[in-house]
């Protein structure tokens, strides 16, 4: 039996004993609770009912009034529903009969005392019967408690004995072999390879002893060999490389193939024996994948392997020694699963965004109709609610538009309609679109755009969208009654630069490098300043798709400046 199974058996046995002990405790506690409950619930209540009836009968020797009769009737009725002992039913029924006679002959002076005496006897009989039952059930509860104490104590003592024996013996069972093995290993570390271990067991220790003996024999054989250390390191490296899930190919400084692991051989379609030692460019003449790896530096590759298309990321590492490159290693990591998940995410976002635009547009149309006086007038509260709904609908439409744009960029379906236009046209469209928001926050937009500037080669809609986004962010982060500067000027001769400068609190330097990442939001922003975290990322994609660049500069307390460049139309053929 293995050590794992021995541990499972021993601990499992202790666990079963603990369960039995707990189960017995719970069982007897429930028994005691049931016995005590029976005494309190049934017999004690019967004593209370009888006592209350006797109190009423003894309190008055004359005629009983209606309130006293009601007390007797209520307690008698409850007693009739609480009959639990043998013979108690007959006494209760007899008491009911006497009570009915007392009610009929309540004013008969001669017969009433006799009936009251009969009633007392019957009540005393019921009380005596329940008191006897209480004494009997108390004896039963005591017997249950005594048995519970004996059984639980026995189980606890047995469990403690087994656990104590296990705790005393088992550590030695584990520690002694390990102690002996440690001593032998220290001897081996001192190059004493004639060590042998004799563990007389069929568990892991026995297997470990046999493996240790084999190891020392092999070490003794390799001790006097000059190639021992080299072969050991080579074997270890080859084992590590072959067990990796990434494709790895190694070249020397002359591009001869030194090694290729199993995954790489599978992708290339050649065995390790066919590749090792061969000149890589010669092999690449007849192998498309190897030729692609040697010629192209593209970070991602689509490879048809295992009867399906798979995606791999390519990484090339130079191997250096004393400042001289002595070879390189190419690593291909399988990212098919992540690529598929990313495509599924992008398609899902595109579908949802597209489906949301129609109902949101319908909501905006309905709001326009509700605001029309011909439909009907609305009170100030309703008008405020309509304005809130319109703001939320506009925000939702902006978010869905950003998600749809992002999906187009990720899927490579971004369509650009290039044309020549003057920068003032882009500026005017953007300022006009953002004017309402600026007026609400009392922010002035200071435009500096010389009409003598040359035309730019750009997609008017996409560029205007970028400028609107930058202006919107600048207004959000500006103080009320402040100014946002929009400047358009020449940049490096063949480019036109658009810049938006606000005078808000600025952005911390640690966040500047992440501003254009998707879904990134600057921490500690207020509720009206936060967005989806997609605007700047989409703006970056739009500008770079037009061969432009976008950047940001910011200083705490001095505001932020976002700028992007576009090519001049006259410089493009």
XYZ file of C-alpha atoms in Angstrom:
573
model
C 0.000 0.000 0.000
C 1.328 3.453 -0.913
C 1.966 6.177 1.651
C -0.858 8.204 0.163
C -3.308 5.344 0.648
C -1.995 4.699 4.160
C -2.541 8.307 5.040
C -5.991 8.245 3.539
C -6.880 5.080 5.449
C -5.564 6.332 8.805
C -7.059 9.783 8.555
C -10.266 8.344 7.142
C -10.536 5.958 10.098
C -10.060 8.847 12.525
C -12.614 10.826 10.606
C -15.140 7.968 10.796
C -14.579 7.639 14.552
C -15.077 11.374 14.971
C -18.274 11.175 12.922
C -19.545 8.281 15.052
C -18.797 10.188 18.264
C -20.493 13.306 16.945
C -23.423 11.278 15.649
C -23.970 9.588 19.017
C -23.781 12.940 20.766
C -26.315 14.464 18.417
C -28.582 11.419 18.695
C -28.656 11.421 22.499
C -29.003 15.183 22.657
C -32.041 14.890 20.423
C -33.387 12.083 22.647
C -32.929 14.189 25.776
C -34.490 17.160 24.058
C -37.458 15.054 22.966
C -37.961 13.617 26.472
C -37.756 17.013 28.124
C -40.031 18.478 25.474
C -42.629 15.768 26.056
C -42.687 16.568 29.789
C -43.035 20.310 29.268
C -45.318 20.193 26.238
C -47.898 17.606 27.401
C -47.943 16.721 31.105
C -46.974 20.094 32.506
C -49.665 21.827 30.474
C -52.273 19.365 31.754
C -51.229 20.276 35.327
C -51.655 23.946 34.493
C -55.141 23.414 33.054
C -56.186 21.382 36.134
C -54.769 23.958 38.539
C -56.648 26.793 36.860
C -59.937 24.810 36.960
C -59.446 24.038 40.674
C -58.670 27.685 41.411
C -62.016 28.775 39.916
C -64.012 26.016 41.679
C -62.394 26.646 45.071
C -62.679 30.405 44.843
C -66.473 30.489 45.130
C -68.900 28.259 47.053
C -71.900 30.017 45.595
C -73.009 30.278 41.993
C -70.300 30.585 39.337
C -70.459 33.707 37.200
C -70.067 33.709 33.432
C -66.363 34.703 33.535
C -65.556 31.781 35.860
C -67.496 29.369 33.656
C -65.555 30.668 30.641
C -62.209 30.038 32.403
C -63.267 26.469 33.225
C -64.549 25.883 29.690
C -61.351 27.211 28.035
C -59.007 25.152 30.209
C -61.181 22.050 29.805
C -61.221 22.439 26.036
C -57.405 22.778 25.959
C -57.116 19.694 28.194
C -59.273 17.738 25.751
C -56.714 18.522 23.033
C -53.771 17.601 25.276
C -54.661 14.009 26.269
C -51.450 11.960 26.201
C -51.579 9.362 28.963
C -53.593 6.110 29.224
C -56.851 6.689 31.186
C -56.611 10.464 30.804
C -59.306 10.499 28.117
C -61.929 8.861 30.370
C -61.211 11.293 33.210
C -61.353 14.255 30.840
C -64.669 13.113 29.327
C -66.110 12.587 32.824
C -64.977 16.079 33.795
C -66.696 17.443 30.717
C -69.942 15.754 31.778
C -69.755 17.139 35.319
C -68.995 20.598 33.966
C -72.056 20.503 31.722
C -74.188 19.553 34.744
C -72.686 22.428 36.748
C -73.649 24.806 33.987
C -77.248 23.507 33.991
C -77.630 23.389 37.801
C -75.444 26.420 38.597
C -78.200 28.007 40.757
C -79.408 24.745 42.375
C -78.066 25.042 45.900
C -78.528 21.405 46.969
C -76.924 19.664 43.982
C -74.090 22.063 43.165
C -71.713 21.108 46.065
C -71.888 17.465 45.086
C -71.030 18.301 41.480
C -68.100 20.483 42.572
C -66.760 17.616 44.714
C -66.974 15.280 41.681
C -65.214 17.875 39.544
C -62.411 18.238 42.092
C -61.894 14.471 42.225
C -61.728 14.230 38.443
C -59.283 17.161 38.186
C -57.131 15.665 40.961
C -57.210 12.356 39.071
C -56.006 14.005 35.842
C -53.279 15.921 37.714
C -52.184 12.799 39.592
C -52.003 10.857 36.305
C -49.808 13.546 34.636
C -47.580 13.934 37.689
C -46.913 10.207 37.592
C -46.128 10.489 33.841
C -43.729 13.354 34.536
C -41.872 11.263 37.106
C -41.691 8.323 34.668
C -40.447 10.458 31.766
C -37.907 12.087 34.050
C -36.548 8.632 34.863
C -36.417 7.837 31.137
C -34.507 11.082 30.443
C -32.035 10.295 33.223
C -31.478 6.837 31.799
C -30.903 8.295 28.327
C -28.418 10.817 29.745
C -26.501 8.103 31.579
C -26.287 5.898 28.487
C -25.219 8.890 26.396
C -22.484 9.774 28.856
C -21.115 6.229 28.895
C -21.194 5.722 25.099
C -19.789 9.127 24.216
C -17.056 8.775 26.847
C -16.161 5.336 25.506
C -16.006 6.603 21.918
C -13.968 9.633 22.977
C -11.465 7.491 24.876
C -11.181 5.080 21.953
C -10.753 7.945 19.479
C -8.122 9.582 21.697
C -6.226 6.293 22.041
C -6.173 5.697 18.282
C -5.249 9.308 17.529
C -2.510 9.297 20.151
C -1.068 6.057 18.770
C -1.215 7.490 15.249
C 0.442 10.755 16.351
C 3.252 8.911 18.191
C 4.072 6.300 15.538
C 3.391 7.948 12.198
C 5.981 10.791 12.351
C 8.701 8.213 12.876
C 7.388 6.205 9.927
C 7.868 9.274 7.714
C 10.844 10.953 9.375
C 13.192 7.959 9.819
C 13.474 7.064 6.115
C 13.834 10.736 5.246
C 16.561 11.102 7.832
C 18.439 8.147 6.400
C 17.931 9.407 2.862
C 19.241 12.853 3.856
C 22.397 11.325 5.273
C 22.962 9.301 2.089
C 22.383 12.356 -0.088
C 25.007 14.289 1.866
C 27.449 11.469 1.211
C 26.620 11.542 -2.496
C 27.148 15.336 -2.500
C 30.680 14.570 -1.270
C 31.183 12.312 -4.301
C 30.758 9.094 -2.319
C 28.708 7.179 -4.867
C 28.919 3.758 -3.125
C 25.898 4.476 -0.958
C 22.992 2.003 -0.870
C 19.623 2.298 0.864
C 17.526 -0.698 1.923
C 13.930 0.349 2.576
C 12.010 -2.877 3.204
C 8.617 -1.679 2.064
C 6.525 -1.681 -1.084
C 5.427 1.915 -0.832
C 6.992 5.117 -2.182
C 9.919 4.816 0.241
C 10.811 1.428 -1.189
C 10.571 2.803 -4.716
C 12.615 5.832 -3.658
C 15.315 3.570 -2.191
C 15.556 1.525 -5.383
C 15.709 4.685 -7.492
C 18.406 6.107 -5.208
C 20.480 2.948 -5.529
C 20.169 3.050 -9.304
C 21.151 6.706 -9.308
C 24.296 6.121 -7.268
C 25.339 3.314 -9.597
C 24.893 5.551 -12.644
C 26.746 8.386 -10.958
C 29.610 6.049 -10.195
C 29.722 5.040 -13.850
C 29.773 8.654 -15.051
C 32.167 9.916 -12.419
C 35.306 9.226 -14.420
C 33.882 10.369 -17.747
C 34.917 13.812 -19.136
C 31.596 14.064 -20.994
C 29.400 13.365 -17.988
C 28.589 16.944 -17.101
C 28.181 17.955 -20.748
C 25.832 15.071 -21.497
C 23.865 15.750 -18.345
C 23.309 19.400 -19.201
C 22.508 18.585 -22.818
C 19.982 15.967 -21.820
C 18.378 18.248 -19.290
C 18.030 21.096 -21.759
C 16.640 18.787 -24.455
C 14.138 17.370 -21.986
C 12.974 20.815 -20.957
C 12.667 21.976 -24.552
C 10.794 18.860 -25.672
C 8.320 19.085 -22.794
C 7.392 22.667 -23.653
C 4.167 23.314 -25.544
C 5.769 26.071 -27.633
C 7.629 25.415 -30.869
C 11.357 26.163 -30.375
C 14.082 26.155 -33.044
C 17.751 26.952 -32.311
C 20.351 28.201 -34.822
C 24.051 28.874 -34.551
C 25.694 32.055 -35.793
C 25.850 30.638 -39.336
C 22.146 29.659 -39.340
C 22.766 25.943 -39.034
C 19.925 24.282 -37.125
C 21.152 23.067 -33.724
C 17.902 21.707 -32.351
C 14.144 21.691 -32.885
C 11.692 20.346 -30.327
C 8.805 18.001 -31.097
C 6.255 20.801 -31.520
C 8.467 22.636 -34.010
C 9.109 19.446 -35.973
C 5.379 18.802 -36.136
C 4.689 22.297 -37.503
C 7.523 22.203 -40.034
C 6.638 18.673 -41.099
C 10.110 17.234 -40.709
C 11.742 15.090 -38.039
C 14.476 16.292 -35.683
C 16.998 14.032 -37.454
C 16.173 15.721 -40.794
C 16.584 19.213 -39.368
C 19.491 18.984 -36.929
C 22.800 20.046 -38.486
C 21.217 21.305 -41.718
C 21.758 24.779 -43.155
C 18.466 26.601 -42.466
C 18.273 28.623 -45.768
C 18.701 25.401 -47.762
C 15.866 23.723 -45.878
C 13.744 26.892 -46.244
C 13.878 26.580 -50.030
C 11.451 23.657 -49.809
C 9.661 24.578 -46.572
C 7.326 27.575 -46.563
C 7.033 27.889 -42.771
C 10.797 27.882 -42.144
C 11.306 30.360 -44.983
C 8.639 32.614 -43.463
C 10.320 32.424 -40.062
C 13.739 33.358 -41.476
C 12.604 36.141 -43.820
C 9.663 37.833 -42.085
C 9.626 39.442 -38.644
C 5.846 39.614 -38.298
C 4.806 39.030 -34.664
C 1.818 36.808 -35.510
C 1.523 33.920 -37.939
C -1.364 31.874 -39.243
C -0.278 28.246 -39.689
C -2.298 25.334 -41.041
C -1.498 22.428 -38.726
C -3.392 19.372 -37.456
C -6.016 19.886 -40.192
C -6.974 23.351 -38.949
C -5.811 26.930 -39.003
C -3.871 27.935 -35.909
C -2.450 31.261 -34.782
C 1.044 31.638 -33.338
C 3.021 34.543 -31.918
C 6.644 34.725 -33.045
C 9.531 35.702 -30.771
C 13.180 35.769 -31.809
C 15.936 35.761 -29.167
C 19.637 36.300 -29.815
C 22.100 34.132 -27.881
C 25.199 36.067 -26.895
C 28.488 35.159 -25.285
C 30.990 37.803 -24.205
C 29.228 40.430 -26.300
C 29.203 38.311 -29.479
C 26.087 36.775 -31.007
C 26.640 33.021 -31.276
C 23.167 32.043 -32.387
C 19.454 32.720 -32.035
C 16.300 30.956 -30.955
C 12.863 31.326 -32.551
C 9.859 30.576 -30.341
C 6.324 30.088 -31.659
C 3.557 30.259 -29.046
C 0.156 28.841 -29.882
C -2.403 31.608 -29.319
C -5.257 30.025 -31.283
C -7.555 29.792 -28.284
C -6.983 33.433 -27.329
C -7.419 34.515 -30.943
C -10.736 32.708 -31.169
C -11.896 34.183 -27.874
C -10.870 37.658 -29.027
C -12.737 37.239 -32.321
C -15.801 35.955 -30.502
C -15.656 38.924 -28.126
C -15.284 41.382 -31.002
C -18.165 39.826 -32.987
C -20.356 39.823 -29.885
C -19.634 43.497 -29.187
C -20.260 44.413 -32.823
C -23.564 42.525 -32.907
C -24.832 43.945 -29.632
C -23.776 47.477 -30.540
C -25.473 47.246 -33.915
C -28.672 45.845 -32.417
C -28.776 48.534 -29.725
C -28.532 51.470 -32.108
C -32.018 50.904 -33.585
C -34.017 50.923 -30.310
C -31.953 53.831 -28.967
C -32.670 55.833 -32.112
C -36.349 54.965 -31.722
C -36.235 56.252 -28.133
C -34.692 59.525 -29.290
C -37.391 59.882 -31.977
C -40.113 59.262 -29.394
C -38.558 61.888 -27.116
C -38.595 64.413 -29.958
C -42.287 63.700 -30.490
C -43.040 64.060 -26.772
C -41.266 67.447 -26.747
C -43.424 68.643 -29.678
C -46.231 70.903 -28.418
C -48.599 69.415 -31.005
C -48.516 66.093 -29.183
C -49.453 67.693 -25.887
C -47.958 69.912 -23.252
C -45.897 68.537 -20.366
C -45.389 69.966 -16.899
C -41.924 71.071 -15.685
C -41.325 67.797 -13.823
C -42.181 65.730 -16.909
C -39.975 67.974 -19.046
C -37.049 67.406 -16.677
C -37.592 63.643 -16.859
C -37.662 63.812 -20.669
C -34.375 65.739 -20.656
C -32.808 63.124 -18.383
C -34.004 60.317 -20.670
C -32.647 62.163 -23.706
C -29.222 62.602 -22.026
C -29.092 58.899 -21.145
C -30.169 57.901 -24.670
C -27.508 60.151 -26.181
C -24.882 58.650 -23.871
C -25.976 55.103 -24.779
C -25.845 55.943 -28.477
C -22.317 57.309 -28.021
C -21.218 54.172 -26.162
C -22.695 51.829 -28.804
C -21.056 53.902 -31.521
C -17.670 53.580 -29.792
C -18.100 49.843 -29.355
C -19.041 49.459 -33.021
C -16.027 51.500 -34.112
C -13.760 49.407 -31.882
C -15.177 46.195 -33.361
C -14.469 47.480 -36.879
C -10.878 48.276 -35.934
C -10.282 44.878 -34.276
C -11.742 42.895 -37.182
C -9.791 44.909 -39.753
C -13.031 46.122 -41.363
C -12.356 49.800 -40.768
C -13.292 51.675 -43.947
C -11.692 55.044 -44.595
C -12.957 57.519 -47.180
C -9.906 59.636 -47.928
C -10.179 63.053 -49.484
C -8.591 66.492 -49.489
C -10.083 69.030 -47.118
C -8.959 72.175 -45.370
C -8.274 71.822 -41.639
C -10.763 74.626 -40.906
C -13.572 72.361 -42.139
C -12.655 69.687 -39.612
C -12.368 72.293 -36.869
C -15.721 73.924 -37.674
C -17.576 70.596 -37.724
C -16.048 69.572 -34.383
C -16.624 72.903 -32.629
C -20.210 73.063 -33.851
C -20.893 69.545 -32.570
C -19.396 70.208 -29.136
C -20.694 73.781 -28.658
C -23.797 72.765 -26.673
C -21.716 70.776 -24.168
C -19.199 73.617 -23.844
C -21.952 76.164 -23.221
C -23.470 73.987 -20.515
C -20.165 73.940 -18.600
C -19.440 77.592 -19.493
C -16.190 76.609 -21.209
C -14.940 78.755 -24.089
C -13.159 77.176 -27.070
C -10.305 79.332 -28.406
C -9.655 78.322 -32.042
C -6.389 79.143 -33.819
C -6.425 77.870 -37.399
C -4.790 79.862 -40.178
C -6.742 79.776 -43.438
C -3.449 79.730 -45.341
C -2.729 76.206 -44.132
C -2.650 73.559 -46.876
C -5.317 70.872 -47.247
C -4.916 67.559 -45.443
C -5.388 64.072 -46.843
C -7.824 62.474 -44.411
C -11.153 60.843 -43.759
C -13.302 63.828 -42.795
C -15.794 61.878 -40.640
C -13.218 59.853 -38.735
C -10.927 62.843 -38.146
C -13.845 64.997 -36.988
C -14.856 62.200 -34.591
C -11.332 62.194 -33.119
C -11.305 65.972 -32.677
C -14.772 65.923 -31.065
C -13.591 63.241 -28.656
C -10.529 65.256 -27.660
C -12.598 68.420 -27.207
C -15.203 66.550 -25.176
C -12.530 65.183 -22.827
C -10.929 68.620 -22.496
C -14.289 70.170 -21.541
C -14.987 67.396 -19.012
C -11.689 67.981 -17.230
C -11.806 71.797 -17.411
C -13.067 74.050 -14.673
C -16.199 76.101 -15.257
C -15.688 79.452 -17.013
C -12.287 78.293 -18.289
C -10.866 78.073 -21.826
C -9.883 75.185 -24.109
C -7.305 75.996 -26.815
C -7.714 74.340 -30.234
C -4.626 75.028 -32.346
C -3.908 73.859 -35.909
C -0.438 74.463 -37.346
C 2.251 73.034 -39.606
C 4.381 70.243 -38.213
C 7.712 69.083 -39.682
C 6.980 70.509 -43.114
C 4.791 67.750 -44.556
C 2.327 67.334 -41.700
C -0.444 69.343 -40.053
C -0.834 69.165 -36.279
C -4.166 69.478 -34.454
C -3.801 70.080 -30.689
C -6.332 70.477 -27.866
C -5.086 72.088 -24.632
C -7.173 72.252 -21.444
C -6.273 73.997 -18.208
C -7.650 71.442 -15.745
C -5.914 69.538 -12.997
C -3.823 67.439 -15.416
C -2.976 63.731 -15.479
C -0.346 61.986 -13.374
C 2.713 60.869 -15.342
C 2.296 57.211 -14.341
C -0.971 57.026 -16.297
C 0.125 58.776 -19.516
C 1.514 55.622 -21.145
C -1.827 53.812 -20.658
C -4.240 56.528 -21.805
C -4.624 55.010 -25.267
C -5.185 51.463 -23.964
C -8.665 50.069 -24.380
C -10.948 50.278 -21.352
C -8.390 52.228 -19.313
C -9.816 54.988 -17.115
C -7.816 57.479 -15.101
C -8.356 56.695 -11.406
C -10.063 59.206 -9.087
C -12.092 60.727 -11.917
C -15.530 62.062 -11.009
C -18.761 60.409 -12.184
C -19.368 62.934 -14.988
C -15.770 62.572 -16.233
C -15.641 58.796 -16.637
C -16.551 57.071 -19.880
C -16.155 53.669 -21.499
C -12.374 53.926 -21.747
C -12.593 53.366 -25.519
C -12.591 56.915 -26.936
C -8.838 57.528 -26.936
C -8.083 53.972 -28.052
C -10.403 54.366 -31.066
C -8.976 57.817 -31.771
C -5.467 56.332 -31.858
C -6.595 53.626 -34.311
C -8.350 56.192 -36.552
C -5.333 58.487 -36.697
C -2.749 55.723 -37.221
C -4.936 54.244 -39.992
C -4.463 57.604 -41.770
C -0.646 57.400 -41.338
C -0.763 59.957 -38.546
C 0.413 60.019 -34.928
C -1.357 60.929 -31.712
C 0.268 61.840 -28.404
C -0.373 63.458 -25.032
C 1.501 65.782 -22.704
C 0.277 66.650 -19.243
C 1.427 68.329 -16.058
C -0.333 68.270 -12.704
C -1.995 71.631 -12.109
C -1.328 72.899 -15.656
C -3.747 70.756 -17.685
C -3.289 68.318 -20.567
C -2.503 68.657 -24.251
C -3.609 66.040 -26.798
C -2.367 66.360 -30.374
C -2.394 64.397 -33.626
C -0.855 64.877 -37.060
C -2.157 64.296 -40.599
C -0.354 64.264 -43.943
C -0.649 67.220 -46.297
C -2.728 66.499 -49.361
C -0.119 68.003 -51.694
C 2.515 65.540 -50.456
C 0.496 62.466 -51.482
C 0.185 61.091 -54.980
